[in-house]
Short mmCIF file of C-alpha atoms in Angstrom, two decimals:
data_model
loop_
_atom_site.label_atom_id
_atom_site.label_comp_id
_atom_site.label_asym_id
_atom_site.label_seq_id
_atom_site.Cartn_x
_atom_site.Cartn_y
_atom_site.Cartn_z
CA MET S 1 3.44 0.15 -20.36
CA ALA S 2 5.61 -2.76 -19.27
CA TYR S 3 9.01 -2.78 -17.63
CA PRO S 4 11.89 -3.12 -20.08
CA GLY S 5 12.74 -6.77 -20.40
CA TYR S 6 9.80 -7.94 -18.29
CA PRO S 7 9.51 -10.74 -17.55
CA PRO S 8 13.16 -11.79 -17.45
CA SER S 9 14.04 -14.33 -20.10
CA GLY S 10 13.56 -17.85 -18.87
CA TYR S 11 11.90 -16.77 -15.66
CA PRO S 12 12.80 -17.70 -13.03
CA ALA S 13 16.14 -16.28 -14.14
CA PHE S 14 17.54 -15.59 -10.72
CA PRO S 15 19.32 -18.31 -8.71
CA GLY S 16 17.40 -19.74 -5.82
CA TYR S 17 13.97 -18.50 -6.90
CA PRO S 18 11.65 -18.64 -5.07
CA PRO S 19 13.52 -17.34 -2.02
CA THR S 20 13.25 -19.49 1.04
CA GLY S 21 11.66 -17.93 4.08
CA GLN S 22 11.40 -14.50 2.49
CA GLU S 23 7.63 -14.37 2.23
CA SER S 24 6.03 -11.62 4.29
CA VAL S 25 3.24 -12.30 6.70
CA TYR S 26 0.08 -10.60 5.47
CA PRO S 27 -1.78 -8.63 6.46
CA PRO S 28 0.77 -6.75 8.57
CA ALA S 29 0.41 -6.77 12.31
CA GLY S 30 -1.39 -3.75 13.70
CA GLN S 31 -3.61 -3.25 10.67
CA TYR S 32 -6.78 -4.49 12.36
CA THR S 33 -9.25 -2.02 13.78
CA TYR S 34 -12.96 -2.55 14.19
CA PRO S 35 -16.02 -0.50 13.39
CA ALA S 36 -17.69 1.35 16.23
CA ALA S 37 -21.04 1.47 14.48
CA PRO S 38 -24.08 0.11 16.39
CA GLY S 39 -24.16 -2.80 13.97
CA GLY S 40 -21.02 -4.09 15.66
CA TYR S 41 -18.62 -6.32 13.87
CA PRO S 42 -18.10 -7.83 11.43
CA PRO S 43 -19.54 -5.18 9.07
CA ALA S 44 -21.84 -6.42 6.34
CA GLY S 45 -19.85 -8.20 3.70
CA GLY S 46 -16.66 -7.66 5.66
CA GLY S 47 -15.67 -11.26 6.15
CA SER S 48 -14.84 -13.00 9.38
CA PHE S 49 -13.33 -11.45 12.48
CA PRO S 50 -11.78 -12.87 15.62
CA ALA S 51 -14.32 -14.22 18.10
CA ALA S 52 -13.69 -11.39 20.54
CA PRO S 53 -12.59 -7.78 20.04
CA PRO S 54 -9.10 -6.73 21.04
CA SER S 55 -8.49 -4.99 24.34
CA THR S 56 -10.22 -1.71 25.03
CA GLY S 57 -8.27 1.31 23.94
CA TYR S 58 -7.84 4.24 21.69
CA PRO S 59 -8.51 3.08 18.11
CA GLU S 60 -5.01 3.97 16.93
CA ALA S 61 -3.65 1.40 19.36
CA GLY S 62 -5.72 -1.20 17.55
CA GLY S 63 -8.36 -1.37 20.26
CA TYR S 64 -12.11 -1.63 20.16
CA PRO S 65 -14.09 1.16 21.83
CA ALA S 66 -15.03 0.51 25.44
CA PRO S 67 -18.68 -0.10 26.31
CA GLY S 68 -20.44 3.21 26.36
CA GLY S 69 -18.24 4.72 23.67
CA TYR S 70 -14.98 6.60 24.16
CA PRO S 71 -13.05 8.23 25.64
CA ALA S 72 -12.89 5.07 27.71
CA PRO S 73 -13.09 5.41 31.50
CA GLY S 74 -9.76 6.83 32.56
CA GLY S 75 -8.98 8.06 29.08
CA PHE S 76 -6.62 6.64 26.49
CA PRO S 77 -2.95 5.87 26.94
CA GLY S 78 -0.90 8.98 26.31
CA ALA S 79 -3.92 11.25 25.90
CA PRO S 80 -4.43 14.41 27.97
CA GLN S 81 -7.11 13.89 30.59
CA ALA S 82 -8.41 17.44 30.73
CA GLY S 83 -10.35 19.05 27.95
CA GLY S 84 -11.05 15.88 26.04
CA MET S 85 -9.13 14.26 23.22
CA PRO S 86 -7.03 16.48 20.96
CA SER S 87 -8.64 16.72 17.56
CA TYR S 88 -7.92 14.47 14.61
CA PRO S 89 -7.62 17.19 13.01
CA GLY S 90 -10.10 20.04 13.50
CA GLY S 91 -9.91 21.63 16.93
CA PRO S 92 -10.61 20.75 20.55
CA GLY S 93 -12.39 17.51 21.24
CA TYR S 94 -12.16 14.27 19.35
CA GLY S 95 -12.28 15.15 15.68
CA VAL S 96 -12.50 13.02 12.57
CA PRO S 97 -9.85 12.59 9.89
CA PRO S 98 -10.48 14.10 6.48
CA THR S 99 -12.51 12.19 3.92
CA GLY S 100 -12.50 12.20 0.16
CA PRO S 101 -9.84 11.26 -2.38
CA GLY S 102 -6.46 11.03 -0.80
CA PHE S 103 -7.64 10.90 2.78
CA GLY S 104 -10.62 9.49 4.52
CA GLY S 105 -12.31 6.83 6.48
CA TYR S 106 -14.71 8.59 8.85
CA PRO S 107 -17.98 10.34 7.99
CA GLN S 108 -17.46 14.04 7.52
CA PRO S 109 -19.67 16.64 9.22
CA PRO S 110 -20.13 20.05 7.58
CA ALA S 111 -16.70 21.11 6.40
CA GLN S 112 -14.75 23.68 8.31
CA SER S 113 -11.54 25.14 6.97
CA TYR S 114 -8.21 24.62 8.62
CA ALA S 115 -7.03 27.75 10.32
CA GLY S 116 -6.75 29.98 7.30
CA GLY S 117 -7.61 27.10 5.00
CA GLY S 118 -4.92 27.02 2.34
CA PRO S 119 -5.93 24.56 -0.39
CA ALA S 120 -4.56 21.08 0.10
CA GLN S 121 -2.45 19.72 -2.71
CA ILE S 122 -2.74 15.98 -2.29
CA PRO S 123 -5.06 15.16 -5.20
CA GLY S 124 -8.67 15.03 -4.16
CA TYR S 125 -8.20 16.26 -0.59
CA PRO S 126 -11.12 18.61 0.04
CA GLY S 127 -9.59 21.91 -1.01
CA GLY S 128 -8.59 23.89 2.03
CA GLN S 129 -11.13 22.18 4.24
CA ALA S 130 -10.96 19.96 7.25
CA PRO S 131 -13.81 18.51 9.24
CA SER S 132 -15.13 20.16 12.36
CA PRO S 133 -14.81 18.37 15.69
CA MET S 134 -17.37 15.71 16.47
CA PRO S 135 -18.31 14.94 20.07
CA GLY S 136 -18.25 11.26 20.90
CA PRO S 137 -17.21 8.49 18.53
CA PRO S 138 -17.55 8.80 14.77
CA ALA S 139 -20.19 6.61 13.18
CA ALA S 140 -17.67 4.14 11.80
CA MET S 141 -14.10 3.31 12.59
CA VAL S 142 -11.40 2.53 10.03
CA GLN S 143 -12.28 -0.87 8.71
CA TYR S 144 -10.57 -4.16 9.17
CA THR S 145 -8.19 -4.49 6.24
CA GLN S 146 -9.05 -7.35 3.98
CA GLY S 147 -7.85 -8.85 0.74
CA THR S 148 -10.08 -10.03 -2.08
CA ILE S 149 -8.12 -13.30 -2.28
CA GLN S 150 -8.29 -15.72 0.63
CA ALA S 151 -6.63 -19.11 1.03
CA ALA S 152 -8.83 -21.73 -0.65
CA PRO S 153 -10.40 -24.29 1.70
CA ASN S 154 -9.76 -28.00 1.07
CA PHE S 155 -6.67 -27.03 -0.91
CA ASP S 156 -4.90 -29.80 -2.81
CA ALA S 157 -1.71 -28.67 -4.55
CA GLY S 158 -1.43 -31.89 -6.56
CA ARG S 159 -4.96 -31.59 -7.89
CA ASP S 160 -4.37 -27.97 -8.94
CA ALA S 161 -1.07 -28.90 -10.59
CA GLU S 162 -2.94 -31.55 -12.57
CA ILE S 163 -5.57 -29.02 -13.67
CA LEU S 164 -2.87 -26.63 -14.88
CA ARG S 165 -1.01 -29.42 -16.70
CA LYS S 166 -4.17 -30.47 -18.48
CA ALA S 167 -4.97 -26.82 -19.39
CA MET S 168 -1.59 -26.47 -21.15
CA LYS S 169 -1.21 -29.94 -22.68
CA GLY S 170 -1.71 -30.49 -26.37
CA ILE S 171 -2.87 -27.95 -28.93
CA GLY S 172 -4.30 -24.76 -27.51
CA THR S 173 -4.54 -23.51 -23.95
CA ASP S 174 -7.50 -23.57 -21.58
CA GLU S 175 -7.02 -20.06 -20.20
CA LYS S 176 -10.26 -20.23 -18.22
CA ALA S 177 -9.01 -23.22 -16.20
CA ILE S 178 -5.73 -21.41 -15.46
CA ILE S 179 -7.58 -18.25 -14.39
CA ASP S 180 -9.92 -20.23 -12.13
CA VAL S 181 -6.99 -21.74 -10.27
CA VAL S 182 -4.62 -18.78 -9.90
CA SER S 183 -7.31 -16.23 -8.98
CA ASN S 184 -8.74 -18.39 -6.21
CA ARG S 185 -5.55 -19.44 -4.40
CA SER S 186 -3.42 -17.47 -1.95
CA ASN S 187 0.19 -16.72 -2.79
CA ASP S 188 1.37 -19.37 -0.35
CA GLN S 189 -0.87 -21.94 -2.06
CA ARG S 190 0.49 -20.96 -5.49
CA GLN S 191 4.02 -21.66 -4.26
CA LYS S 192 2.87 -25.14 -3.22
CA ILE S 193 1.25 -25.71 -6.63
CA LYS S 194 4.51 -24.72 -8.32
CA ALA S 195 6.46 -27.22 -6.20
CA ALA S 196 3.89 -29.97 -6.76
CA PHE S 197 3.97 -29.39 -10.54
CA LYS S 198 7.73 -29.94 -10.65
CA THR S 199 7.47 -33.02 -8.42
CA MET S 200 4.70 -34.59 -10.49
CA TYR S 201 5.85 -33.76 -14.01
CA GLY S 202 9.54 -32.87 -13.75
CA LYS S 203 8.76 -29.57 -15.46
CA ASP S 204 8.93 -25.93 -14.38
CA LEU S 205 5.42 -24.49 -14.15
CA ILE S 206 6.61 -20.93 -14.83
CA LYS S 207 8.37 -21.93 -18.05
CA ASP S 208 5.29 -23.84 -19.20
CA LEU S 209 3.05 -20.85 -18.46
CA LYS S 210 5.43 -18.55 -20.36
CA SER S 211 5.29 -20.82 -23.39
CA GLU S 212 1.47 -20.83 -23.38
CA LEU S 213 0.70 -17.20 -22.56
CA SER S 214 1.74 -13.77 -23.84
CA GLY S 215 1.33 -10.06 -23.26
CA ASN S 216 -0.32 -8.61 -20.18
CA VAL S 217 -2.01 -11.83 -19.09
CA GLU S 218 1.41 -13.51 -19.01
CA GLU S 219 2.86 -10.63 -16.96
CA LEU S 220 -0.07 -10.81 -14.54
CA ILE S 221 0.07 -14.59 -14.03
CA LEU S 222 3.84 -14.60 -13.55
CA ALA S 223 3.46 -11.81 -10.96
CA LEU S 224 0.86 -13.90 -9.12
CA PHE S 225 3.29 -16.82 -8.93
CA MET S 226 6.15 -14.71 -7.51
CA PRO S 227 6.43 -14.82 -3.70
CA ARG S 228 5.27 -11.48 -2.34
CA THR S 229 8.60 -10.23 -1.03
CA TYR S 230 10.37 -11.35 -4.19
CA TYR S 231 7.88 -9.48 -6.36
CA ASP S 232 8.51 -6.21 -4.49
CA ALA S 233 12.28 -6.73 -4.69
CA TRP S 234 12.01 -7.66 -8.38
CA SER S 235 9.91 -4.55 -9.08
CA LEU S 236 12.47 -2.31 -7.37
CA ARG S 237 15.33 -3.92 -9.28
CA HIS S 238 13.63 -3.41 -12.62
CA ALA S 239 12.70 0.17 -11.72
CA MET S 240 16.43 0.94 -11.45
CA LYS S 241 17.85 -1.49 -14.02
CA GLY S 242 19.13 -0.19 -17.34
CA ALA S 243 18.63 3.29 -18.76
CA GLY S 244 16.34 5.54 -16.78
CA THR S 245 14.70 5.09 -13.40
CA GLN S 246 11.03 4.57 -12.60
CA GLU S 247 10.92 6.81 -9.55
CA ARG S 248 7.19 6.36 -8.96
CA VAL S 249 7.72 2.62 -8.47
CA LEU S 250 10.38 3.33 -5.84
CA ILE S 251 7.98 5.69 -4.04
CA GLU S 252 5.03 3.30 -4.30
CA ILE S 253 6.91 0.44 -2.65
CA LEU S 254 9.40 2.02 -0.25
CA CYS S 255 7.06 4.71 1.11
CA THR S 256 4.10 2.39 1.79
CA ARG S 257 5.46 -0.87 3.22
CA THR S 258 5.77 -1.73 6.91
CA ASN S 259 9.16 -1.98 8.62
CA GLN S 260 9.05 -5.78 8.49
CA GLU S 261 8.14 -5.79 4.81
CA ILE S 262 10.96 -3.35 3.94
CA ARG S 263 13.57 -5.35 5.83
CA GLU S 264 12.49 -8.54 4.08
CA ILE S 265 12.58 -6.77 0.69
CA VAL S 266 16.12 -5.48 1.38
CA ASN S 267 17.29 -8.98 2.37
CA CYS S 268 15.61 -10.58 -0.65
CA TYR S 269 17.13 -7.97 -2.99
CA LYS S 270 20.57 -8.91 -1.70
CA SER S 271 20.08 -12.68 -1.74
CA GLU S 272 18.32 -12.93 -5.11
CA PHE S 273 20.09 -10.28 -7.17
CA GLY S 274 23.40 -10.09 -5.30
CA ARG S 275 23.09 -6.33 -4.97
CA ASP S 276 22.76 -3.78 -2.18
CA ILE S 277 19.55 -1.82 -2.61
CA GLU S 278 20.92 1.27 -0.86
CA GLN S 279 23.86 1.41 -3.28
CA ASP S 280 21.51 1.03 -6.24
CA ILE S 281 19.32 3.84 -4.92
CA ARG S 282 22.35 6.11 -4.50
CA ALA S 283 23.51 5.29 -8.04
CA ASP S 284 20.10 5.92 -9.63
CA THR S 285 18.76 8.90 -7.68
CA SER S 286 20.21 12.08 -6.20
CA GLY S 287 19.72 14.92 -3.79
CA HIS S 288 16.90 15.03 -1.27
CA PHE S 289 14.95 12.31 -3.08
CA GLU S 290 17.90 9.95 -2.71
CA ARG S 291 18.11 10.72 1.02
CA LEU S 292 14.40 10.10 1.51
CA LEU S 293 14.57 6.69 -0.21
CA VAL S 294 17.68 5.71 1.74
CA SER S 295 15.81 6.61 4.94
CA MET S 296 12.86 4.50 3.80
CA CYS S 297 14.91 1.40 3.00
CA GLN S 298 16.21 1.29 6.60
CA GLY S 299 12.79 0.02 7.74
CA ASN S 300 13.13 1.88 11.05
CA ARG S 301 9.96 3.99 11.24
CA ASP S 302 8.59 4.24 14.79
CA GLU S 303 5.60 1.90 14.91
CA ASN S 304 4.45 2.75 18.45
CA GLN S 305 0.73 3.53 18.18
CA THR S 306 0.66 5.82 21.23
CA VAL S 307 0.68 9.50 20.27
CA ASP S 308 2.97 11.96 22.04
CA TYR S 309 1.08 15.23 21.61
CA GLN S 310 3.90 17.33 23.04
CA LYS S 311 6.30 15.89 20.46
CA ALA S 312 3.68 16.48 17.74
CA GLN S 313 3.54 20.15 18.71
CA GLU S 314 7.34 20.38 18.73
CA ASP S 315 7.64 18.64 15.34
CA ALA S 316 4.99 20.90 13.85
CA GLN S 317 6.87 23.97 15.06
CA ARG S 318 10.12 22.51 13.73
CA LEU S 319 8.57 21.88 10.31
CA TYR S 320 7.15 25.39 10.20
CA GLN S 321 10.53 26.91 11.02
CA ALA S 322 12.15 24.67 8.37
CA GLY S 323 9.79 25.80 5.63
CA GLU S 324 7.04 28.41 5.75
CA GLY S 325 8.71 30.27 8.63
CA LYS S 326 11.99 31.01 6.83
CA LEU S 327 13.48 31.95 3.50
CA GLY S 328 14.43 28.70 1.81
CA THR S 329 13.77 25.18 3.08
CA ASP S 330 15.56 22.90 5.52
CA GLU S 331 14.76 19.70 3.64
CA SER S 332 16.52 17.46 6.16
CA CYS S 333 14.01 18.45 8.85
CA PHE S 334 11.07 17.30 6.70
CA ASN S 335 12.96 14.10 5.89
CA MET S 336 13.61 13.38 9.58
CA VAL S 337 10.02 13.86 10.73
CA LEU S 338 8.21 12.15 7.85
CA ALA S 339 10.66 9.24 7.60
CA SER S 340 10.84 8.37 11.29
CA ARG S 341 7.55 9.19 13.05
CA SER S 342 4.73 6.67 13.35
CA PHE S 343 1.64 7.25 11.23
CA PRO S 344 -0.57 8.15 14.25
CA GLN S 345 2.15 10.58 15.35
CA LEU S 346 2.29 12.13 11.87
CA ARG S 347 -1.46 12.68 11.92
CA ALA S 348 -1.17 14.54 15.22
CA THR S 349 1.75 16.55 13.86
CA ALA S 350 -0.23 17.49 10.74
CA GLU S 351 -3.11 18.70 12.90
CA ALA S 352 -0.79 20.79 15.09
CA TYR S 353 0.94 22.17 11.99
CA SER S 354 -2.34 23.46 10.55
CA ARG S 355 -2.87 25.58 13.68
CA ILE S 356 0.68 26.94 13.68
CA ALA S 357 1.13 27.60 9.96
CA ASN S 358 -2.43 28.62 9.07
CA ARG S 359 -2.04 26.06 6.27
CA ASP S 360 -2.20 22.28 6.04
CA LEU S 361 1.05 20.30 5.88
CA ALA S 362 0.36 18.85 2.42
CA SER S 363 -0.02 22.36 1.03
CA SER S 364 3.28 23.43 2.61
CA ILE S 365 5.08 20.42 1.14
CA ASP S 366 3.77 21.49 -2.27
CA ARG S 367 5.08 25.02 -1.74
CA GLU S 368 8.48 23.97 -0.41
CA PHE S 369 9.33 20.97 -2.61
CA SER S 370 8.99 19.80 -6.19
CA GLY S 371 9.48 16.70 -8.30
CA ASN S 372 10.08 13.25 -6.87
CA VAL S 373 10.93 14.29 -3.32
CA GLU S 374 7.62 16.18 -3.16
CA ARG S 375 5.77 13.08 -4.42
CA GLY S 376 7.58 10.88 -1.90
CA LEU S 377 6.83 13.10 1.10
CA LYS S 378 3.18 13.44 0.08
CA ALA S 379 2.90 9.66 -0.38
CA ILE S 380 4.09 9.15 3.20
CA LEU S 381 1.65 11.77 4.53
CA GLN S 382 -1.21 10.31 2.51
CA CYS S 383 -0.49 6.78 3.77
CA ALA S 384 -0.44 8.13 7.33
CA PHE S 385 -4.06 9.19 6.87
CA ASP S 386 -5.41 6.53 4.52
CA ARG S 387 -3.20 3.97 2.78
CA PRO S 388 -6.02 2.42 0.67
CA ALA S 389 -6.78 5.87 -0.75
CA PHE S 390 -3.17 6.20 -1.89
CA PHE S 391 -3.41 2.97 -3.88
CA ALA S 392 -6.88 3.82 -5.19
CA GLU S 393 -5.48 7.05 -6.59
CA ARG S 394 -2.52 5.22 -8.18
CA LEU S 395 -4.89 2.76 -9.83
CA TYR S 396 -7.11 5.54 -11.15
CA TYR S 397 -4.26 7.42 -12.80
CA ALA S 398 -2.86 4.16 -14.22
CA MET S 399 -6.06 3.86 -16.27
CA LYS S 400 -7.17 7.47 -16.71
CA GLY S 401 -6.85 8.99 -20.15
CA ALA S 402 -5.38 7.45 -23.27
CA GLY S 403 -3.54 4.19 -22.74
CA THR S 404 -3.07 2.13 -19.59
CA ASP S 405 -0.05 1.82 -17.30
CA ASP S 406 -0.43 -1.96 -17.16
CA SER S 407 2.62 -2.60 -14.99
CA THR S 408 1.30 -0.29 -12.25
CA LEU S 409 -2.18 -1.78 -12.57
CA ILE S 410 -0.81 -5.32 -12.27
CA ARG S 411 1.62 -4.53 -9.47
CA ILE S 412 -0.95 -2.88 -7.20
CA ILE S 413 -3.71 -5.43 -7.85
CA VAL S 414 -1.33 -8.32 -7.16
CA THR S 415 0.52 -6.87 -4.14
CA ARG S 416 -2.63 -5.67 -2.36
CA SER S 417 -4.89 -8.63 -3.28
CA GLU S 418 -4.34 -10.36 0.07
CA ILE S 419 -3.90 -7.25 2.22
CA ASP S 420 -6.42 -4.44 1.67
CA LEU S 421 -7.84 -4.62 -1.86
CA VAL S 422 -11.38 -4.69 -0.40
CA GLN S 423 -10.76 -1.29 1.21
CA ILE S 424 -9.02 0.01 -1.93
CA LYS S 425 -12.11 -0.88 -3.96
CA GLN S 426 -14.36 0.90 -1.47
CA LYS S 427 -12.16 3.97 -1.45
CA PHE S 428 -11.94 3.98 -5.27
CA ALA S 429 -15.74 4.10 -5.54
CA GLU S 430 -15.95 6.93 -2.98
CA MET S 431 -13.25 8.97 -4.66
CA TYR S 432 -14.20 8.58 -8.32
CA GLN S 433 -17.92 7.69 -8.31
CA LYS S 434 -17.26 4.54 -10.31
CA THR S 435 -16.18 1.07 -9.32
CA LEU S 436 -12.67 -0.24 -9.83
CA ALA S 437 -14.14 -3.19 -11.74
CA THR S 438 -15.97 -0.86 -14.14
CA MET S 439 -12.80 1.05 -14.96
CA ILE S 440 -10.76 -2.15 -15.37
CA ALA S 441 -13.42 -3.60 -17.68
CA SER S 442 -13.35 -0.49 -19.89
CA ASP S 443 -9.54 -0.32 -20.03
CA THR S 444 -8.64 -3.99 -20.60
CA SER S 445 -9.83 -6.93 -22.65
CA GLY S 446 -9.76 -10.69 -23.13
CA ASP S 447 -8.19 -13.07 -20.62
CA TYR S 448 -6.26 -10.17 -19.08
CA ARG S 449 -9.55 -8.47 -18.19
CA ARG S 450 -11.09 -11.71 -16.92
CA LEU S 451 -8.16 -12.44 -14.62
CA LEU S 452 -8.00 -8.88 -13.22
CA LEU S 453 -11.74 -8.89 -12.53
CA ALA S 454 -11.48 -12.31 -10.89
CA ILE S 455 -8.76 -10.98 -8.56
CA VAL S 456 -10.70 -7.85 -7.58
CA GLY S 457 -13.71 -10.03 -6.85
CA GLN S 458 -16.05 -9.33 -9.76
#
């Protein structure tokens, strides 16, 4: 299913495209953590890492475990010194986060229910179960995030422009040559190819590609040539443009991006489309969902990686009193906590909540909310535990069953290709016992299939 009117006639149809200086820096700062396994780093097949690990510290601060494992001598910043590390979640001692579809990352010992063990509602989360505490470090830390597309070495924009010109010149189109170039260049390199093409031939590469391609392969290639920030802004605009609103697109982008990415998207939306994104959100959504999205587009989530366990306990109690502990729901309390707390802080809050409420937080959100605001809050909670799993799930349901949601498939593959698509692929295989490439191959065909598989690294 494509967006109405996608791609815009005569793309680029918006003045000043591509935006100058709007491109995000990927991958986002603070996304790098290293495995604690005896094999050290980099993990097999994991690509290159910096020559030396970051400073010693608690993994959530981006550090590498101290020699001899952790807790490091003297403990971790902000962690209680007596009684060991609060669990993550599961009880006293350093625990491990949940694994399986929707959450995951660390190996899971024999499952132990949350206090009372109400079934979790985020799809695929082990029903009503959380892992038991594990003494010492887990066998593997959350992996270094990595894209399947890297900047090509020995890059020559003029040479690539010449290859593309030759592929489109005359009768017929050499789609293979086009695929070979666009799937093996970073987004920044594609912008340079586009500029070189216009300099060398006095023609607009995007218009030439549009005249030679059609259907899903056209949509995919045009998405690859959009600067990253512009593509997110463009996707949001088209999710709200015209009749109807694609709320899941709004959730997917606004609830998963970093503060820096959101601020750049908001600025790009204004400069490229001459519109205020907050006003568009207010015009197209309503109620508690509208308030959640407005909160998200501020780009002001706390990004401090140090966990305040006292605040986590207080927030958990506040959430309980706003939902399970009263008749009715104080939606603004859930909005405040989930929209403003850092992801490590939300994990600690979720763990504390399970002890207080005798139920996990995801299950309570299901009981207290419905519709788009429920989906938005659960997306935030899921990303706090495992962002790649969120995108793996979105990809799965874009292809599951009859038909394919091609716009979602294209958007996620393109936007995550230089950030964490390697981890999304790994999580997809864990969650659904089949590879992402296998499912793409069975759901697509022709040049569209070949380009998607080239991007995911097959």
